[in-house]
mmCIF file of C-alpha atoms and ligand atoms in Angstrom:
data_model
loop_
_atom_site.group_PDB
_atom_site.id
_atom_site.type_symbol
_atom_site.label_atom_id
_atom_site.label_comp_id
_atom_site.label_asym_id
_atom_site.label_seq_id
_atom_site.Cartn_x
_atom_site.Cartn_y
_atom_site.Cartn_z
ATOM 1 C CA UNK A 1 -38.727 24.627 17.908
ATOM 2 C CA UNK A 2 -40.029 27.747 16.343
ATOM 3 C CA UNK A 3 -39.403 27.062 12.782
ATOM 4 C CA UNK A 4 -42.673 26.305 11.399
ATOM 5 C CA UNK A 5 -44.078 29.874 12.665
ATOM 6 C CA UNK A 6 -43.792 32.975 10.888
ATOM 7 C CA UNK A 7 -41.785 35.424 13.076
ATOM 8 C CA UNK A 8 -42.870 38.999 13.777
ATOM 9 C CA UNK A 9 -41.635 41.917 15.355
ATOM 10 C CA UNK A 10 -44.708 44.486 17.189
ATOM 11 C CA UNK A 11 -43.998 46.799 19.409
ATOM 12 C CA UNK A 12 -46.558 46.011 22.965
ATOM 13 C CA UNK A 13 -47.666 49.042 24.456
ATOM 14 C CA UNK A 14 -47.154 48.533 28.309
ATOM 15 C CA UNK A 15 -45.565 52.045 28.614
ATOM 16 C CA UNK A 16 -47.069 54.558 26.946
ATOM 17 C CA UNK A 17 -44.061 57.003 26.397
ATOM 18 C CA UNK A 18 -43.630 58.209 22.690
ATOM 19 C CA UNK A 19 -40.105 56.193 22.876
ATOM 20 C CA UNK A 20 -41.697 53.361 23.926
ATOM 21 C CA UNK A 21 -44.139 52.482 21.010
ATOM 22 C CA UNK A 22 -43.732 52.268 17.953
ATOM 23 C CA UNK A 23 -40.340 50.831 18.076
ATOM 24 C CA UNK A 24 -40.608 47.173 16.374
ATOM 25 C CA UNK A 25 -42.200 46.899 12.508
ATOM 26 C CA UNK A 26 -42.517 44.501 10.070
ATOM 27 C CA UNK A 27 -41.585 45.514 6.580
ATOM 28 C CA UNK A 28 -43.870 43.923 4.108
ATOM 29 C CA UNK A 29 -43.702 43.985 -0.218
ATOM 30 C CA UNK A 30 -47.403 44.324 -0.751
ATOM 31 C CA UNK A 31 -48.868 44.243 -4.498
ATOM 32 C CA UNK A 32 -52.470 46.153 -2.486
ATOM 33 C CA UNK A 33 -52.610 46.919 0.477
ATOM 34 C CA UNK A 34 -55.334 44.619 1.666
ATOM 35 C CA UNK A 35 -55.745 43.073 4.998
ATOM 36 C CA UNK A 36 -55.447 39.742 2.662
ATOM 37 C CA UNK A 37 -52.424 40.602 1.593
ATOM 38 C CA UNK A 38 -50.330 41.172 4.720
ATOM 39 C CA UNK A 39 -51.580 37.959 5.905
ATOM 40 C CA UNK A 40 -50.582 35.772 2.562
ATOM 41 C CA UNK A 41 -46.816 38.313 2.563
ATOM 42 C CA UNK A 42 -46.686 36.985 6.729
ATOM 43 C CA UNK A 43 -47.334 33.698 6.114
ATOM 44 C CA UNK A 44 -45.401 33.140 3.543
ATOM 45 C CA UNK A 45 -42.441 33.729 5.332
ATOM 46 C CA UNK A 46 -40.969 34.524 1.849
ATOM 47 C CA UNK A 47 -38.139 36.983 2.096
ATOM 48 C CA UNK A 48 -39.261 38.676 -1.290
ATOM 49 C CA UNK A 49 -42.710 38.915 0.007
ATOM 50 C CA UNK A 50 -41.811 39.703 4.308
ATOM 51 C CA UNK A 51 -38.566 41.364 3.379
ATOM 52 C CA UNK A 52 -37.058 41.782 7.302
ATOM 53 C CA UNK A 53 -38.262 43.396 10.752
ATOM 54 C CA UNK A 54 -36.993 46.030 12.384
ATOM 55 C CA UNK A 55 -36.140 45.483 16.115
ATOM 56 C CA UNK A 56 -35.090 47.448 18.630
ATOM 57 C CA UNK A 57 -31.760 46.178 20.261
ATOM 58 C CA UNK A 58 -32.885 43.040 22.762
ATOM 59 C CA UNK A 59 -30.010 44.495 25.025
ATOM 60 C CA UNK A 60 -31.981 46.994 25.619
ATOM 61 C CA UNK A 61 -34.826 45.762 28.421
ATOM 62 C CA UNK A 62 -35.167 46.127 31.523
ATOM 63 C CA UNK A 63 -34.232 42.370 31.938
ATOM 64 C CA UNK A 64 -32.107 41.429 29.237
ATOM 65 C CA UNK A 65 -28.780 40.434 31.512
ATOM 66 C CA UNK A 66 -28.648 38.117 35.210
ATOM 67 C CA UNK A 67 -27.704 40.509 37.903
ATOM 68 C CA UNK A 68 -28.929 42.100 40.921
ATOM 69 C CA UNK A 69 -29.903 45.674 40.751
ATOM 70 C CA UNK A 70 -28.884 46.882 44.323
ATOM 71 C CA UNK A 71 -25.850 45.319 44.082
ATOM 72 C CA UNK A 72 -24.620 47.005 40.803
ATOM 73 C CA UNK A 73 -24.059 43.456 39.582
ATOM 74 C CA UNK A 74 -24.863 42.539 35.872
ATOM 75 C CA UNK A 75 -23.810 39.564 34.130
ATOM 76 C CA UNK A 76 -23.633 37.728 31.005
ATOM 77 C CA UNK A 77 -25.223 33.805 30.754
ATOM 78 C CA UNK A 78 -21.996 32.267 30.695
ATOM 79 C CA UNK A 79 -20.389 35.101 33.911
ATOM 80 C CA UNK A 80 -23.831 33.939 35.514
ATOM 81 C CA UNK A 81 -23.348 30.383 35.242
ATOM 82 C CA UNK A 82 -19.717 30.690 36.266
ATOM 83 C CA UNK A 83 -20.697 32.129 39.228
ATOM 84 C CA UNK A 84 -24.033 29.192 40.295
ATOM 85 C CA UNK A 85 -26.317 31.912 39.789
ATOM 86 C CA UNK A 86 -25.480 33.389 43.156
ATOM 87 C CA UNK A 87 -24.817 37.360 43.628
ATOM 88 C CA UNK A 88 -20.623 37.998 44.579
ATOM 89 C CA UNK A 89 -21.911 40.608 46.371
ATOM 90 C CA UNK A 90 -25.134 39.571 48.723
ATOM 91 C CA UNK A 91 -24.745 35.790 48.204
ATOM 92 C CA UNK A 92 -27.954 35.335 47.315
ATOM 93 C CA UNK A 93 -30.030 34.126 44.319
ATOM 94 C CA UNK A 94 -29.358 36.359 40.976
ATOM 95 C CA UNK A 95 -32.757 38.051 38.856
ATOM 96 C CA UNK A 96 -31.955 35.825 35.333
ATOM 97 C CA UNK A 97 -32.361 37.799 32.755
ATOM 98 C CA UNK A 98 -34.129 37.311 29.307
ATOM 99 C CA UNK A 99 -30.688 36.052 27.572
ATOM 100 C CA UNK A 100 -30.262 33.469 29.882
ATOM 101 C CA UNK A 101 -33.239 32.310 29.469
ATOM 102 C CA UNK A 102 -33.049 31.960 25.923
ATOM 103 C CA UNK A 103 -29.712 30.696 25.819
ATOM 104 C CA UNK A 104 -31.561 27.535 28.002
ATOM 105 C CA UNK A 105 -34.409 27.496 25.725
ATOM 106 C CA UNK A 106 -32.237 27.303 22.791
ATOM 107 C CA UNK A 107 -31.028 23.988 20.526
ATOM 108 C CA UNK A 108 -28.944 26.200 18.276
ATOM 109 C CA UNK A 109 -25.782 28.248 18.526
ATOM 110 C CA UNK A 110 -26.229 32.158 19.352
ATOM 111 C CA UNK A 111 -24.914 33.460 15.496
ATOM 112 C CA UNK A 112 -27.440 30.822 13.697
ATOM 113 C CA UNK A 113 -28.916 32.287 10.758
ATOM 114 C CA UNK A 114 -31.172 31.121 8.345
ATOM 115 C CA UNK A 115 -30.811 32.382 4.982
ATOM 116 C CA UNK A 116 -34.505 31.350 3.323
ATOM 117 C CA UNK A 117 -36.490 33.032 6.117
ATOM 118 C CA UNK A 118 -36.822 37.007 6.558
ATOM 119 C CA UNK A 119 -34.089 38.259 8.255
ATOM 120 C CA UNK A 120 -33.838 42.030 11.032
ATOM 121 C CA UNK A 121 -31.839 44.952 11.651
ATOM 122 C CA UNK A 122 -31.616 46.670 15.269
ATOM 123 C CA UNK A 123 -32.791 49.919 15.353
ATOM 124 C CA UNK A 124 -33.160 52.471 18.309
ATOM 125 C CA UNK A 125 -35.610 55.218 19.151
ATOM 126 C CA UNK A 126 -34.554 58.884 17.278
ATOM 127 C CA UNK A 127 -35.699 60.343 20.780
ATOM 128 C CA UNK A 128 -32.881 57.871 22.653
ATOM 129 C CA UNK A 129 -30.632 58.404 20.327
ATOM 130 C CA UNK A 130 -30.493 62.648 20.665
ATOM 131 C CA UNK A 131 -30.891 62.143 24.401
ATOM 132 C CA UNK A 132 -27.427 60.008 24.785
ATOM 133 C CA UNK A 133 -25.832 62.706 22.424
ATOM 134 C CA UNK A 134 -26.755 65.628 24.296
ATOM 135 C CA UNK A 135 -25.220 64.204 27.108
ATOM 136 C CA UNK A 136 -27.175 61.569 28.612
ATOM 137 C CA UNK A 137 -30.421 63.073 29.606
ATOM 138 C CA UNK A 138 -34.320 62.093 29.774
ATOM 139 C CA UNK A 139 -36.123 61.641 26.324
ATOM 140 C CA UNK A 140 -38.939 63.466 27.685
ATOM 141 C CA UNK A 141 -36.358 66.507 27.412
ATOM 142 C CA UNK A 142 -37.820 69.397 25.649
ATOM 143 C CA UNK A 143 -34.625 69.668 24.006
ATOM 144 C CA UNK A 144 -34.745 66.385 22.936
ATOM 145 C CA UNK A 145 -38.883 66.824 21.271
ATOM 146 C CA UNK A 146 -37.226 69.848 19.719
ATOM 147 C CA UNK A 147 -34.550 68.414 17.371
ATOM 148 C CA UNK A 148 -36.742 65.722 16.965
ATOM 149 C CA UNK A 149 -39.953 67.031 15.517
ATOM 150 C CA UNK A 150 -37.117 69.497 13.546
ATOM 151 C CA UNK A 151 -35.868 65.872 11.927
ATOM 152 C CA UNK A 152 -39.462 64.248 11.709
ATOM 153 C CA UNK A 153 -41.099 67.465 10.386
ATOM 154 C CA UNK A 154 -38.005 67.605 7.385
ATOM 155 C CA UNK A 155 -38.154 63.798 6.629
ATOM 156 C CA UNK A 156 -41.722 62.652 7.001
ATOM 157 C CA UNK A 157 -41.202 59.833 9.724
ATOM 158 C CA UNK A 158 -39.501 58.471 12.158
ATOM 159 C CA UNK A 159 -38.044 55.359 9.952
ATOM 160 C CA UNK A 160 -37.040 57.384 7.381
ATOM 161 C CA UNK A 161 -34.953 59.660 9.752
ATOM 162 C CA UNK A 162 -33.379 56.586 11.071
ATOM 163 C CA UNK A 163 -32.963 54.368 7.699
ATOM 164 C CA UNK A 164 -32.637 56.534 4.741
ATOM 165 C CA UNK A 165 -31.515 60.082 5.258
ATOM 166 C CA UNK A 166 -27.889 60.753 4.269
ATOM 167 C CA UNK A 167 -25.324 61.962 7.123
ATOM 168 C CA UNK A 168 -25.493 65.248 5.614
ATOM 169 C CA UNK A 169 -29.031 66.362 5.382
ATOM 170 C CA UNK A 170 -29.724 65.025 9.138
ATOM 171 C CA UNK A 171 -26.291 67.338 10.269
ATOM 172 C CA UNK A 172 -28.321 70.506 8.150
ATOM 173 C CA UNK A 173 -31.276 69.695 10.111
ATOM 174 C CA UNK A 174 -30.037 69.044 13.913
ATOM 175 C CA UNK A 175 -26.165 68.769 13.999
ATOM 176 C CA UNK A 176 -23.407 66.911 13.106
ATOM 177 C CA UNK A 177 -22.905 65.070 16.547
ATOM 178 C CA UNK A 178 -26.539 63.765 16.236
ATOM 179 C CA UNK A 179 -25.783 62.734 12.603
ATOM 180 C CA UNK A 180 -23.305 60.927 13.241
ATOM 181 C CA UNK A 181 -24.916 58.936 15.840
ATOM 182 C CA UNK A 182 -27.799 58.130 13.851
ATOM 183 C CA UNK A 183 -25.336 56.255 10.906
ATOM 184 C CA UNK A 184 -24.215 54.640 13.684
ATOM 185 C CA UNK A 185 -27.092 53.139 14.972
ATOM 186 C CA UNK A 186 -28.671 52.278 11.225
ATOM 187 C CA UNK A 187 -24.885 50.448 10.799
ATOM 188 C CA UNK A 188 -24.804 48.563 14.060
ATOM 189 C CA UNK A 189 -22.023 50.458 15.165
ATOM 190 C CA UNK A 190 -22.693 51.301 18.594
ATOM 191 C CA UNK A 191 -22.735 49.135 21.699
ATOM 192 C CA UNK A 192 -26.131 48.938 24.037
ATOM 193 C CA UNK A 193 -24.766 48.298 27.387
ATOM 194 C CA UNK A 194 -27.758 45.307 28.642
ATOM 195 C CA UNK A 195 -30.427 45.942 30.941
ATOM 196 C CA UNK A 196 -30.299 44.229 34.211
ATOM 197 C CA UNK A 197 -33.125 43.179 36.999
ATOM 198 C CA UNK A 198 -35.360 46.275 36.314
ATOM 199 C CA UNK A 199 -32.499 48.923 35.055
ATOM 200 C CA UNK A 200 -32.855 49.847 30.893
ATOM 201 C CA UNK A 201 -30.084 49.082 28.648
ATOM 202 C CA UNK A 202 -28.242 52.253 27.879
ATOM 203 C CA UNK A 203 -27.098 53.550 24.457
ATOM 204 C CA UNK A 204 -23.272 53.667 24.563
ATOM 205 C CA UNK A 205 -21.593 56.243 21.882
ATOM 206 C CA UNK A 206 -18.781 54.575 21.767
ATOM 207 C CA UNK A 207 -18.158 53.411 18.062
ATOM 208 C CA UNK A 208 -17.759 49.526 17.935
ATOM 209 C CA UNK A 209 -16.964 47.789 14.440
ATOM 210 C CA UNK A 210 -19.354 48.437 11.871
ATOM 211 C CA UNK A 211 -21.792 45.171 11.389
ATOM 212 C CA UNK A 212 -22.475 44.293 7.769
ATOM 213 C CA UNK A 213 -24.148 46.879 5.982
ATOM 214 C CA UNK A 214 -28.088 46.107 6.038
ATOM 215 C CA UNK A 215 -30.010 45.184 3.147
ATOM 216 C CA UNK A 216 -32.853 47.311 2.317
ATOM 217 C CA UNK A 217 -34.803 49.607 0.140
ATOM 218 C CA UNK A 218 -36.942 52.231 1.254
ATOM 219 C CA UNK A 219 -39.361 51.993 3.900
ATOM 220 C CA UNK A 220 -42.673 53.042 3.676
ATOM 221 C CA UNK A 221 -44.215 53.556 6.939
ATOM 222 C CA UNK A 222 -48.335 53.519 6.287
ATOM 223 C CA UNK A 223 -51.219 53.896 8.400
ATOM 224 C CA UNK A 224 -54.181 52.300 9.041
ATOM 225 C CA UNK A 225 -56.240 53.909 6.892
ATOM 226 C CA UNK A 226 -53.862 53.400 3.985
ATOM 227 C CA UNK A 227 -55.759 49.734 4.375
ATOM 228 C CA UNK A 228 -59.121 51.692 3.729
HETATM 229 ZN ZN1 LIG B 1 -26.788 40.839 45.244
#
């Protein structure tokens, strides 16, 4: 249904936390960096030319999963379905959730992959990521902005931080513990436990398999007046 489009990945900006923006790119091979340009790379939908976005894990929303938030119920499509849609707890109607929706929406099988067009990898905020190490607390922590802007202020960016530095110069920077977590996260090797009817996802530590290692050079994050 979508084919003929040229899909991209940008962050919206109804919450206006630092760990909120930001967090979806598209990663373009420009020859100048012209307003032309992006347009021709986008619509192209050449992998060469719109190499891949960067997303941050779907799982992750506030309404990714069916469930019902009072009732600390939170279900799959298929656990939904199995159940009519209708709470085990209350007996009433579940809050479908974004999955679900797409899994009805959807002529293809969940793993479909199409090799010509650009393809993603599943990133999550640096600020998430050092909150769930140091033990589950707020982003807004202080402690959090403080290894943060230690990483960001070494490395240059946020992307880089999260893509390209090596295990060991993050662990000289912050600590091992963070380090670690961040591979994890650039190698799909974590688990985001889904939002449900208005609750986030949350980052879970816990190391799953490691995905296929992703395909990329470096990133170059610009700005807008790199375009001027
Ligand atoms: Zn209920």
């Amino acid at each position: 249904m979508l084919d003929r489009f040229a899909l991209v990945s940008n962050s919206d900006c109804h919450s206006f936390w630092p760990w909120r923006i930001g967090r979806e790119a598209n990663v373009l091979e420009l020859k100048r960096k012209s307003y032309r340009e992006v347009i021709d790379a986008i619509c192209s939908k050449n992998p060469v030319r719109f190499r891949f976005t960067i997303e941050t894990d779907p799982a992750y929303g506030k309404y990714h999963w069916t469930g019902h938030r009072k009732c600390n119920v939170s279900l799959s499509p298929q656990q939904a379905e199995k159940f009519g849609n209708i709470c085990p707890v209350c007996r009433k109607k579940l809050t479908k959730g974004v999955e679900h929706r797409v899994e009805e929406l959807s002529d293809r099988p969940l793993d479909y992959k199409s090799i010509e067009r650009p393809g993603f990898i599943r990133l999550l905020p640096l600020s998430e990521i050092i909150a769930a190490v140091l033990g589950d607390i707020s982003p807004s922590a202080q402690a959090v902005w403080k290894i943060y802007n230690l990483l960001v202020g070494r490395f240059g960016d946020e992307y880089t931080v999260l893509m390209d530095t090596p295990k060991e110069a993050l662990a000289e920077v912050a600590n091992a513990a963070i380090a670690d977590a961040v591979i994890k996260v650039r190698k799909g090797a974590v688990r985001v436990v889904p939002g449900y009817d208005g609750v986030y996802g949350k980052l879970d530590l816990i190391e799953t398999g490691y995905r296929e290692e992703p395909r990329h050079g470096r990133v170059q994050q610009l700005n807008l007046e790199d375009f001027w």
